[in-house]
Structures are given as structure tokens and as C-alpha cells.
């Protein structure tokens, strides 16, 4: 068996966690009704309702782009618009899918310093134009944690929700790393979502340790109307739905979802601690979830790559390191030691830090 060493370019470089794998195996017995009529899908939806302490509507999609795009489409008419941050995945990484699936609802992009939306930014965009010639603002989408690895505190979510209510806007949350956010804040999923005014949540399973699959949770029941048809039309209705649903059952019922979120966050913090104070290296954002963004000179980035490390620089030019559910302390230490070596601090010093 050959295994390639861990990289921290993306949390999606990781494989499948044992709980999700075991659930697939367990679901792989006998025949079950197709298209979500199976017992696993019922159990997974119930597990979400139990976890979120409310009778929300639950749907399963293959990936986050589909989950976000379809969720936003369900909140919009084609002439509506969606307010998002300039760093939002829906804007930068979904190839226009939200506009495509909504038949043209335009994304209105707010410039931000750190990827986080604020009530003031939302208000500025929503009130900039109110005439018939401009697409009518209808939804705000926030990413929790943000693409920059930051966390919206509960009072920040509540303030955004308050602004949304005032302006007649719905609130969508892209929770591709929802588990990391819950682990970071130490609050309940309910507190972070419907209790704070979120109408629809996309809860990421893939980055949490599953092979594939995201859940779309509607706390606003009316918005969920005919969402099953929307999924089907978009090619997102799994015929063997039990294999999308079963991993959720085990992830949620065992608490693995939160444990892995916490592990990934701790890994990011540990990496940041390992390299704290290195000359020429600057943290671009505080480490609040499972991402570490480093501002490093090109020469250091090149040297890191020469040593075999993979990482992206697509957000603000910084080197992004993402830590997955299975991030290995040993591998994190190796990366830190390479950075120490490149920056000219003696290796012994590099090993002193935890
Ligand atoms: C990974 C990610 C998604 C989902 O991306 P897919 O590749 O479509 O599964 C959505 N939003 C954010 C913020 C992400 O990081």
C-alpha cells in the first residue's frame, strides 16, 4: 500500500473518516427504496432535527456548489439579487452556478477587508439602488467560518439577521466548514443558525470527513417548498440516497462531526504557534478555525514548494494552509521545521515550540 504524505493545501485532500466509511459499509446490505425513500435518509434527517433542536426541512446534495446554488435559488426569483462578501465561495469558486440555477439572480458583492460581511456593508448595497432597473436584493449569504478562516460571533450573526429583517432579506449560511465553526464557538448548532436568525444552512459533510455530501437545512419551511424538484432538476437527487445519508447518521449520532471540527481547528492553532515570531512571516488573519493564512515573500514560497509542500495563494496572495479532520501533528511539525529552516532559525529552536 502506498500512501502519500499529508499536505495542507486543502481540507479536501483528506480521505474519508472511519465513521463515514463504516456507515457506507453498514448501509451496503440488502435492498432499500431509492431516491430517499430509504430508512437511512429518514434517520439522517431526524438526526439533523435532533441536533438542531427543531423540525427543519432536510435535503442532501452531492457538493457544496450545488447546495449553495440551489438553496439561494429557492430564496430568489430570477430578478432578485444576493448580497455576499467579495471572498465568498459563491462569488469566487462556483463558476456562476448560483446565477445559473436561479436563472439570473445577480450576486451583489461587498468589498471586505477580511472576507466578513457587516450590517453596514449589507445596508450600503441593499440601499444603493431601489429602482426598477436594478435587481432587487432578496438574500444575504454569509460563510461560517469565512473563506479566510474567520468566525462570525453569535452577536455578529444576530446583527446581520436583524439588518436582514429590517430590509426584507433572507439569510443564508454557507457552512461548508460548519463543524469547525461550532467547535470554535462552542455553541450549539441551533444557536449559530435559526436561533440567530439564519433561514437556510448548507452544512458541509465533505470537509468534515465524508466522501461526498452536503446537507441543506431549511429553518424557513416555506422556502423549502418544492426544493426536492429543484434538486432533481439540477441532477442532485441521488438515486441510491442511502449512501449520501448513512455517513451523516454516524457522523451526527457519534459526535464525530464536532470532534473532527475541533481536531482540525486545534491543528491550525498548533501550526500557527509553531511558526509564531518567524521573521518575514506574517499571519494574515487571526486563526479561529482550521485555516492559517501566511503572508510570505515569494522566495520563501518557492523554497517551500521545492521542499514538496503544496499550498494555494488565491486569497489575497497569501499562502493558505488548511487542516483537515485527520491532520497529523508530526506532519505539521515537519512543515513548521521547514519554514524555520528556510527562515534561518536553527532547527533546535524549531523543535522547542510545542
Ligand atoms: C469547499 C467549499 C464549498 C463547497 O465546494 P464544492 O467543491 O462545491 O463541494 C462551499 N463553500 C465554501 C466556503 C467552501 O470552502
CSV table of C-alpha atoms and ligand atoms in Angstrom, one decimal:
chain,number,residue,atom,x,y,z
A,1,UNK,CA,0.0,0.0,0.0
A,2,UNK,CA,1.4,3.4,-1.0
A,3,UNK,CA,0.4,6.5,0.9
A,4,UNK,CA,1.4,10.0,0.0
A,5,UNK,CA,2.3,12.2,2.9
A,6,UNK,CA,-0.3,14.7,4.2
A,7,UNK,CA,-0.5,18.1,2.5
A,8,UNK,CA,-2.3,21.1,3.9
A,9,UNK,CA,-3.3,22.7,0.6
A,10,UNK,CA,-7.0,21.9,1.1
A,11,UNK,CA,-9.0,20.1,3.7
A,12,UNK,CA,-10.4,18.1,0.7
A,13,UNK,CA,-7.0,16.4,0.2
A,14,UNK,CA,-8.0,14.2,3.2
A,15,UNK,CA,-9.7,10.9,2.8
A,16,UNK,CA,-12.8,9.5,4.4
A,17,UNK,CA,-13.1,9.3,8.2
A,18,UNK,CA,-13.7,5.9,9.8
A,19,UNK,CA,-17.3,6.8,10.9
A,20,UNK,CA,-18.4,7.7,7.4
A,21,UNK,CA,-16.6,4.7,5.9
A,22,UNK,CA,-18.3,2.3,8.4
A,23,UNK,CA,-21.7,3.9,7.7
A,24,UNK,CA,-21.3,3.3,4.0
A,25,UNK,CA,-20.4,-0.3,4.7
A,26,UNK,CA,-23.3,-0.8,7.1
A,27,UNK,CA,-25.7,0.7,4.6
A,28,UNK,CA,-24.5,-1.7,2.0
A,29,UNK,CA,-26.7,-4.5,3.0
A,30,UNK,CA,-29.7,-5.7,1.1
A,31,UNK,CA,-32.1,-3.6,-0.9
A,32,UNK,CA,-33.7,-0.3,0.2
A,33,UNK,CA,-36.1,2.0,-1.6
A,34,UNK,CA,-34.4,4.5,-3.9
A,35,UNK,CA,-34.5,8.4,-4.2
A,36,UNK,CA,-34.6,9.0,-0.4
A,37,UNK,CA,-37.3,6.6,0.5
A,38,UNK,CA,-34.9,4.5,2.5
A,39,UNK,CA,-34.5,4.2,6.2
A,40,UNK,CA,-31.0,5.8,6.3
A,41,UNK,CA,-32.3,9.0,4.8
A,42,UNK,CA,-35.1,9.2,7.3
A,43,UNK,CA,-32.7,8.6,10.1
A,44,UNK,CA,-30.2,11.2,8.9
A,45,UNK,CA,-32.9,13.9,8.5
A,46,UNK,CA,-34.1,13.0,12.0
A,47,UNK,CA,-30.5,13.2,13.4
A,48,UNK,CA,-30.3,16.8,11.9
A,49,UNK,CA,-33.6,17.7,13.5
A,50,UNK,CA,-32.4,16.4,16.9
A,51,UNK,CA,-29.0,18.1,16.6
A,52,UNK,CA,-30.6,21.4,15.6
A,53,UNK,CA,-33.4,21.1,18.1
A,54,UNK,CA,-36.1,22.0,15.6
A,55,UNK,CA,-38.3,20.5,12.9
A,56,UNK,CA,-36.3,21.8,10.0
A,57,UNK,CA,-36.6,20.5,6.4
A,58,UNK,CA,-33.5,18.5,5.4
A,59,UNK,CA,-32.2,17.7,1.9
A,60,UNK,CA,-29.0,16.1,0.6
A,61,UNK,CA,-26.8,17.3,-2.3
A,62,UNK,CA,-23.6,15.9,-3.7
A,63,UNK,CA,-21.5,19.0,-3.2
A,64,UNK,CA,-21.3,22.5,-1.8
A,65,UNK,CA,-21.7,24.4,-5.1
A,66,UNK,CA,-25.0,22.6,-5.7
A,67,UNK,CA,-26.2,23.0,-2.1
A,68,UNK,CA,-25.4,26.8,-2.1
A,69,UNK,CA,-26.7,27.5,-5.6
A,70,UNK,CA,-29.9,25.6,-5.1
A,71,UNK,CA,-30.5,27.0,-1.6
A,72,UNK,CA,-30.0,30.5,-2.9
A,73,UNK,CA,-32.3,29.8,-5.9
A,74,UNK,CA,-35.0,28.7,-3.6
A,75,UNK,CA,-34.9,32.1,-1.9
A,76,UNK,CA,-34.9,34.1,-5.1
A,77,UNK,CA,-36.8,34.9,-8.2
A,78,UNK,CA,-34.6,35.5,-11.3
A,79,UNK,CA,-34.9,39.3,-10.9
A,80,UNK,CA,-33.7,39.2,-7.3
A,81,UNK,CA,-30.1,39.6,-6.1
A,82,UNK,CA,-27.9,38.0,-3.4
A,83,UNK,CA,-25.6,40.1,-1.2
A,84,UNK,CA,-22.3,38.4,-0.5
A,85,UNK,CA,-18.7,39.2,0.5
A,86,UNK,CA,-16.0,39.5,-2.2
A,87,UNK,CA,-14.3,36.5,-0.7
A,88,UNK,CA,-17.5,34.3,-0.8
A,89,UNK,CA,-17.2,30.9,-2.4
A,90,UNK,CA,-20.4,31.6,-4.2
A,91,UNK,CA,-18.7,34.5,-5.9
A,92,UNK,CA,-15.2,33.3,-6.4
A,93,UNK,CA,-15.4,29.5,-6.7
A,94,UNK,CA,-18.8,28.3,-8.1
A,95,UNK,CA,-18.4,29.2,-11.7
A,96,UNK,CA,-21.6,31.3,-11.8
A,97,UNK,CA,-23.7,28.4,-10.5
A,98,UNK,CA,-25.8,30.5,-8.1
A,99,UNK,CA,-26.7,32.8,-11.1
A,100,UNK,CA,-27.2,29.8,-13.4
A,101,UNK,CA,-29.5,27.8,-11.1
A,102,UNK,CA,-31.5,30.9,-10.1
A,103,UNK,CA,-32.0,31.8,-13.8
A,104,UNK,CA,-30.1,35.0,-13.3
A,105,UNK,CA,-30.3,36.3,-9.7
A,106,UNK,CA,-27.3,38.5,-9.6
A,107,UNK,CA,-24.7,38.4,-6.8
A,108,UNK,CA,-24.0,41.8,-5.4
A,109,UNK,CA,-20.5,41.7,-4.0
A,110,UNK,CA,-19.5,43.7,-1.0
A,111,UNK,CA,-15.8,44.7,-0.7
A,112,UNK,CA,-14.4,43.5,2.6
A,113,UNK,CA,-11.0,43.7,4.3
A,114,UNK,CA,-11.1,40.2,5.7
A,115,UNK,CA,-13.9,38.3,3.9
A,116,UNK,CA,-16.5,39.1,6.6
A,117,UNK,CA,-19.8,40.9,5.8
A,118,UNK,CA,-21.1,43.5,8.2
A,119,UNK,CA,-24.5,45.1,8.7
A,120,UNK,CA,-23.1,48.4,7.3
A,121,UNK,CA,-21.8,46.7,4.1
A,122,UNK,CA,-25.2,44.9,3.6
A,123,UNK,CA,-27.1,48.1,4.2
A,124,UNK,CA,-24.9,50.0,1.8
A,125,UNK,CA,-25.5,47.5,-1.0
A,126,UNK,CA,-29.2,46.9,-0.3
A,127,UNK,CA,-30.0,50.6,-0.2
A,128,UNK,CA,-27.7,51.8,-3.0
A,129,UNK,CA,-30.4,51.3,-5.6
A,130,UNK,CA,-34.1,50.8,-5.1
A,131,UNK,CA,-35.4,51.5,-8.6
A,132,UNK,CA,-36.9,49.1,-11.1
A,133,UNK,CA,-33.7,49.0,-13.2
A,134,UNK,CA,-31.6,47.2,-10.6
A,135,UNK,CA,-32.0,43.5,-9.4
A,136,UNK,CA,-33.9,43.6,-6.1
A,137,UNK,CA,-31.9,42.5,-3.1
A,138,UNK,CA,-33.5,39.4,-1.6
A,139,UNK,CA,-30.9,37.4,0.2
A,140,UNK,CA,-27.7,37.8,2.2
A,141,UNK,CA,-25.3,34.9,2.3
A,142,UNK,CA,-22.5,34.6,4.9
A,143,UNK,CA,-19.9,31.9,5.1
A,144,UNK,CA,-19.3,30.4,8.5
A,145,UNK,CA,-16.3,30.1,9.0
A,146,UNK,CA,-15.3,32.5,6.3
A,147,UNK,CA,-13.1,31.6,3.3
A,148,UNK,CA,-10.4,33.5,5.3
A,149,UNK,CA,-10.8,31.2,8.3
A,150,UNK,CA,-12.6,33.7,10.5
A,151,UNK,CA,-15.7,33.1,12.7
A,152,UNK,CA,-18.8,35.2,12.9
A,153,UNK,CA,-19.5,35.6,16.6
A,154,UNK,CA,-23.1,34.9,17.6
A,155,UNK,CA,-23.8,38.6,18.1
A,156,UNK,CA,-22.4,39.4,14.7
A,157,UNK,CA,-24.8,36.8,13.1
A,158,UNK,CA,-27.7,38.3,15.1
A,159,UNK,CA,-26.8,41.8,14.0
A,160,UNK,CA,-26.7,40.7,10.3
A,161,UNK,CA,-30.0,38.9,10.7
A,162,UNK,CA,-31.5,41.9,12.3
A,163,UNK,CA,-30.4,44.0,9.4
A,164,UNK,CA,-31.8,41.4,7.0
A,165,UNK,CA,-35.2,41.5,8.7
A,166,UNK,CA,-35.2,45.3,8.6
A,167,UNK,CA,-34.5,45.3,4.9
A,168,UNK,CA,-36.8,42.3,4.0
A,169,UNK,CA,-33.9,40.0,3.2
A,170,UNK,CA,-33.5,36.3,3.9
A,171,UNK,CA,-30.3,35.0,5.5
A,172,UNK,CA,-28.4,32.0,4.0
A,173,UNK,CA,-25.3,30.5,5.7
A,174,UNK,CA,-22.7,28.6,3.7
A,175,UNK,CA,-21.5,26.2,6.3
A,176,UNK,CA,-19.0,24.2,4.2
A,177,UNK,CA,-17.0,24.1,7.4
A,178,UNK,CA,-19.9,24.4,9.8
A,179,UNK,CA,-18.4,21.8,12.2
A,180,UNK,CA,-15.3,23.9,12.6
A,181,UNK,CA,-17.4,27.0,13.4
A,182,UNK,CA,-19.4,25.1,16.1
A,183,UNK,CA,-16.2,23.7,17.6
A,184,UNK,CA,-14.6,27.1,17.6
A,185,UNK,CA,-17.5,29.0,19.2
A,186,UNK,CA,-18.5,26.1,21.5
A,187,UNK,CA,-22.1,27.0,20.9
A,188,UNK,CA,-25.0,24.7,19.7
A,189,UNK,CA,-25.8,24.4,16.1
A,190,UNK,CA,-29.2,25.9,16.9
A,191,UNK,CA,-27.6,28.9,18.5
A,192,UNK,CA,-25.5,29.5,15.4
A,193,UNK,CA,-28.4,29.2,13.0
A,194,UNK,CA,-32.1,29.6,13.5
A,195,UNK,CA,-31.8,31.0,17.0
A,196,UNK,CA,-29.7,33.8,15.5
A,197,UNK,CA,-31.9,34.4,12.5
A,198,UNK,CA,-30.5,32.1,9.8
A,199,UNK,CA,-33.2,30.9,7.3
A,200,UNK,CA,-31.2,28.3,5.4
A,201,UNK,CA,-28.0,26.5,6.1
A,202,UNK,CA,-25.7,24.4,3.9
A,203,UNK,CA,-23.9,22.1,6.2
A,204,UNK,CA,-20.7,20.6,4.7
A,205,UNK,CA,-20.1,16.9,5.1
A,206,UNK,CA,-17.2,16.6,2.7
A,207,UNK,CA,-14.7,18.8,4.5
A,208,UNK,CA,-15.9,17.3,7.8
A,209,UNK,CA,-14.6,13.8,6.8
A,210,UNK,CA,-17.2,12.3,4.5
A,211,UNK,CA,-16.5,11.1,0.9
A,212,UNK,CA,-19.2,13.3,-0.5
A,213,UNK,CA,-22.3,15.1,0.5
A,214,UNK,CA,-23.7,18.3,1.9
A,215,UNK,CA,-27.0,18.8,3.7
A,216,UNK,CA,-29.3,21.7,3.1
A,217,UNK,CA,-31.4,22.7,6.1
A,218,UNK,CA,-34.4,25.0,5.8
A,219,UNK,CA,-35.5,26.6,9.1
A,220,UNK,CA,-37.9,28.7,7.0
A,221,UNK,CA,-40.3,25.9,5.9
A,222,UNK,CA,-41.9,27.9,3.2
A,223,UNK,CA,-38.6,28.3,1.3
A,224,UNK,CA,-38.3,24.5,1.2
A,225,UNK,CA,-41.4,24.2,-0.9
A,226,UNK,CA,-40.7,22.0,-4.0
A,227,UNK,CA,-37.0,22.0,-3.2
A,228,UNK,CA,-36.9,18.3,-3.9
A,229,UNK,CA,-38.0,19.1,-7.5
A,230,UNK,CA,-35.2,21.7,-7.7
A,231,UNK,CA,-32.7,19.2,-6.6
A,232,UNK,CA,-33.9,16.6,-9.1
A,233,UNK,CA,-33.9,19.0,-12.0
A,234,UNK,CA,-30.4,20.1,-11.1
A,235,UNK,CA,-29.2,16.5,-11.1
A,236,UNK,CA,-28.7,16.5,-7.4
A,237,UNK,CA,-31.2,13.8,-6.4
A,238,UNK,CA,-29.2,10.7,-5.6
A,239,UNK,CA,-31.0,7.5,-6.6
A,240,UNK,CA,-29.0,5.5,-4.0
A,241,UNK,CA,-29.6,8.2,-1.5
A,242,UNK,CA,-28.8,5.9,1.4
A,243,UNK,CA,-25.1,6.2,0.7
A,244,UNK,CA,-25.3,10.0,1.0
A,245,UNK,CA,-27.4,9.8,4.1
A,246,UNK,CA,-25.8,7.0,6.1
A,247,UNK,CA,-22.5,8.8,6.8
A,248,UNK,CA,-24.4,11.7,8.3
A,249,UNK,CA,-26.2,9.3,10.7
A,250,UNK,CA,-22.9,8.0,12.1
A,251,UNK,CA,-21.2,11.4,12.0
A,252,UNK,CA,-24.0,13.1,13.9
A,253,UNK,CA,-25.0,10.4,16.3
A,254,UNK,CA,-21.5,9.6,17.4
A,255,UNK,CA,-20.5,13.3,17.7
A,256,UNK,CA,-17.6,12.7,15.3
A,257,UNK,CA,-18.6,15.8,13.3
A,258,UNK,CA,-17.8,18.1,16.2
A,259,UNK,CA,-14.7,16.1,17.3
A,260,UNK,CA,-13.2,16.3,13.8
A,261,UNK,CA,-14.0,20.0,13.6
A,262,UNK,CA,-12.2,20.6,16.9
A,263,UNK,CA,-9.3,18.5,15.9
A,264,UNK,CA,-8.8,20.4,12.6
A,265,UNK,CA,-9.1,23.7,14.5
A,266,UNK,CA,-6.5,22.7,17.1
A,267,UNK,CA,-4.2,21.6,14.3
A,268,UNK,CA,-4.3,25.0,12.7
A,269,UNK,CA,-3.7,26.7,16.0
A,270,UNK,CA,-0.8,24.4,16.7
A,271,UNK,CA,0.8,25.2,13.3
A,272,UNK,CA,0.4,28.9,13.9
A,273,UNK,CA,2.1,28.5,17.3
A,274,UNK,CA,4.9,26.5,15.8
A,275,UNK,CA,5.8,29.3,13.4
A,276,UNK,CA,5.0,32.3,15.6
A,277,UNK,CA,7.6,35.0,15.5
A,278,UNK,CA,9.5,33.8,12.5
A,279,UNK,CA,11.0,36.7,10.6
A,280,UNK,CA,9.4,37.6,7.2
A,281,UNK,CA,6.3,35.6,8.0
A,282,UNK,CA,3.1,37.2,8.9
A,283,UNK,CA,-0.3,35.8,9.9
A,284,UNK,CA,-2.8,37.5,7.6
A,285,UNK,CA,-5.8,36.7,9.7
A,286,UNK,CA,-6.3,35.5,13.3
A,287,UNK,CA,-6.6,31.7,13.5
A,288,UNK,CA,-10.1,31.0,14.5
A,289,UNK,CA,-11.0,27.8,12.7
A,290,UNK,CA,-8.9,25.3,10.6
A,291,UNK,CA,-7.1,27.7,8.2
A,292,UNK,CA,-3.8,29.5,8.5
A,293,UNK,CA,-3.0,32.3,6.0
A,294,UNK,CA,0.6,33.4,5.8
A,295,UNK,CA,2.0,36.4,4.1
A,296,UNK,CA,5.4,35.2,2.9
A,297,UNK,CA,7.8,36.5,0.4
A,298,UNK,CA,7.9,34.7,-3.0
A,299,UNK,CA,11.3,33.3,-2.2
A,300,UNK,CA,10.1,31.5,0.8
A,301,UNK,CA,7.0,30.2,-1.0
A,302,UNK,CA,9.2,28.9,-3.8
A,303,UNK,CA,11.5,27.2,-1.3
A,304,UNK,CA,8.6,25.6,0.4
A,305,UNK,CA,7.3,24.3,-2.9
A,306,UNK,CA,10.8,23.0,-3.7
A,307,UNK,CA,10.7,21.0,-0.5
A,308,UNK,CA,7.5,19.4,-1.7
A,309,UNK,CA,4.8,21.4,0.1
A,310,UNK,CA,1.6,22.2,-1.7
A,311,UNK,CA,-0.5,25.2,-0.9
A,312,UNK,CA,-2.7,27.8,-2.7
A,313,UNK,CA,-2.2,31.5,-2.9
A,314,UNK,CA,-5.6,32.6,-4.3
A,315,UNK,CA,-6.8,34.6,-1.4
A,316,UNK,CA,-5.1,37.9,-1.1
A,317,UNK,CA,-1.9,36.4,-2.4
A,318,UNK,CA,-1.3,34.7,1.0
A,319,UNK,CA,-0.2,31.1,1.4
A,320,UNK,CA,-3.2,29.1,2.7
A,321,UNK,CA,-2.8,26.1,4.9
A,322,UNK,CA,-5.9,24.1,5.7
A,323,UNK,CA,-6.1,21.4,8.3
A,324,UNK,CA,-8.4,18.5,7.9
A,325,UNK,CA,-10.2,16.1,10.2
A,326,UNK,CA,-7.1,13.9,10.2
A,327,UNK,CA,-4.3,16.4,10.3
A,328,UNK,CA,-1.2,14.8,11.7
A,329,UNK,CA,0.8,16.6,14.4
A,330,UNK,CA,4.0,15.1,13.0
A,331,UNK,CA,3.4,16.4,9.5
A,332,UNK,CA,2.5,19.9,11.0
A,333,UNK,CA,5.9,19.8,12.8
A,334,UNK,CA,7.7,18.9,9.6
A,335,UNK,CA,6.1,21.9,7.8
A,336,UNK,CA,7.0,24.2,10.6
A,337,UNK,CA,10.5,22.9,10.7
A,338,UNK,CA,10.9,23.5,7.0
A,339,UNK,CA,9.7,27.1,7.5
A,340,UNK,CA,12.1,27.5,10.4
A,341,UNK,CA,15.0,26.2,8.2
A,342,UNK,CA,14.1,28.4,5.3
A,343,UNK,CA,13.9,31.4,7.5
A,344,UNK,CA,17.2,30.6,9.1
A,345,UNK,CA,16.3,29.8,12.6
A,346,UNK,CA,18.2,26.9,14.0
A,347,UNK,CA,16.3,23.6,13.8
A,348,UNK,CA,16.7,23.1,17.6
A,349,UNK,CA,14.7,26.3,18.1
A,350,UNK,CA,12.0,25.0,15.8
A,351,UNK,CA,11.6,21.9,18.0
A,352,UNK,CA,11.4,23.8,21.2
A,353,UNK,CA,7.9,25.0,20.4
A,354,UNK,CA,5.2,22.5,21.1
B,1,LIG,C1,-15.5,23.8,-0.2
B,1,LIG,C2,-16.4,24.9,-0.1
B,1,LIG,C3,-17.7,24.8,-0.6
B,1,LIG,C4,-18.1,23.6,-1.4
B,1,LIG,O1,-17.4,23.4,-2.6
B,1,LIG,P1,-17.7,22.1,-3.5
B,1,LIG,O2,-16.3,21.9,-4.2
B,1,LIG,O3,-18.7,22.5,-4.5
B,1,LIG,O4,-18.1,21.0,-2.7
B,1,LIG,C5,-18.6,25.8,-0.4
B,1,LIG,N1,-18.3,26.9,0.3
B,1,LIG,C6,-17.1,27.0,0.9
B,1,LIG,C7,-16.8,28.2,1.7
B,1,LIG,C8,-16.1,26.1,0.7
B,1,LIG,O5,-14.9,26.2,1.2
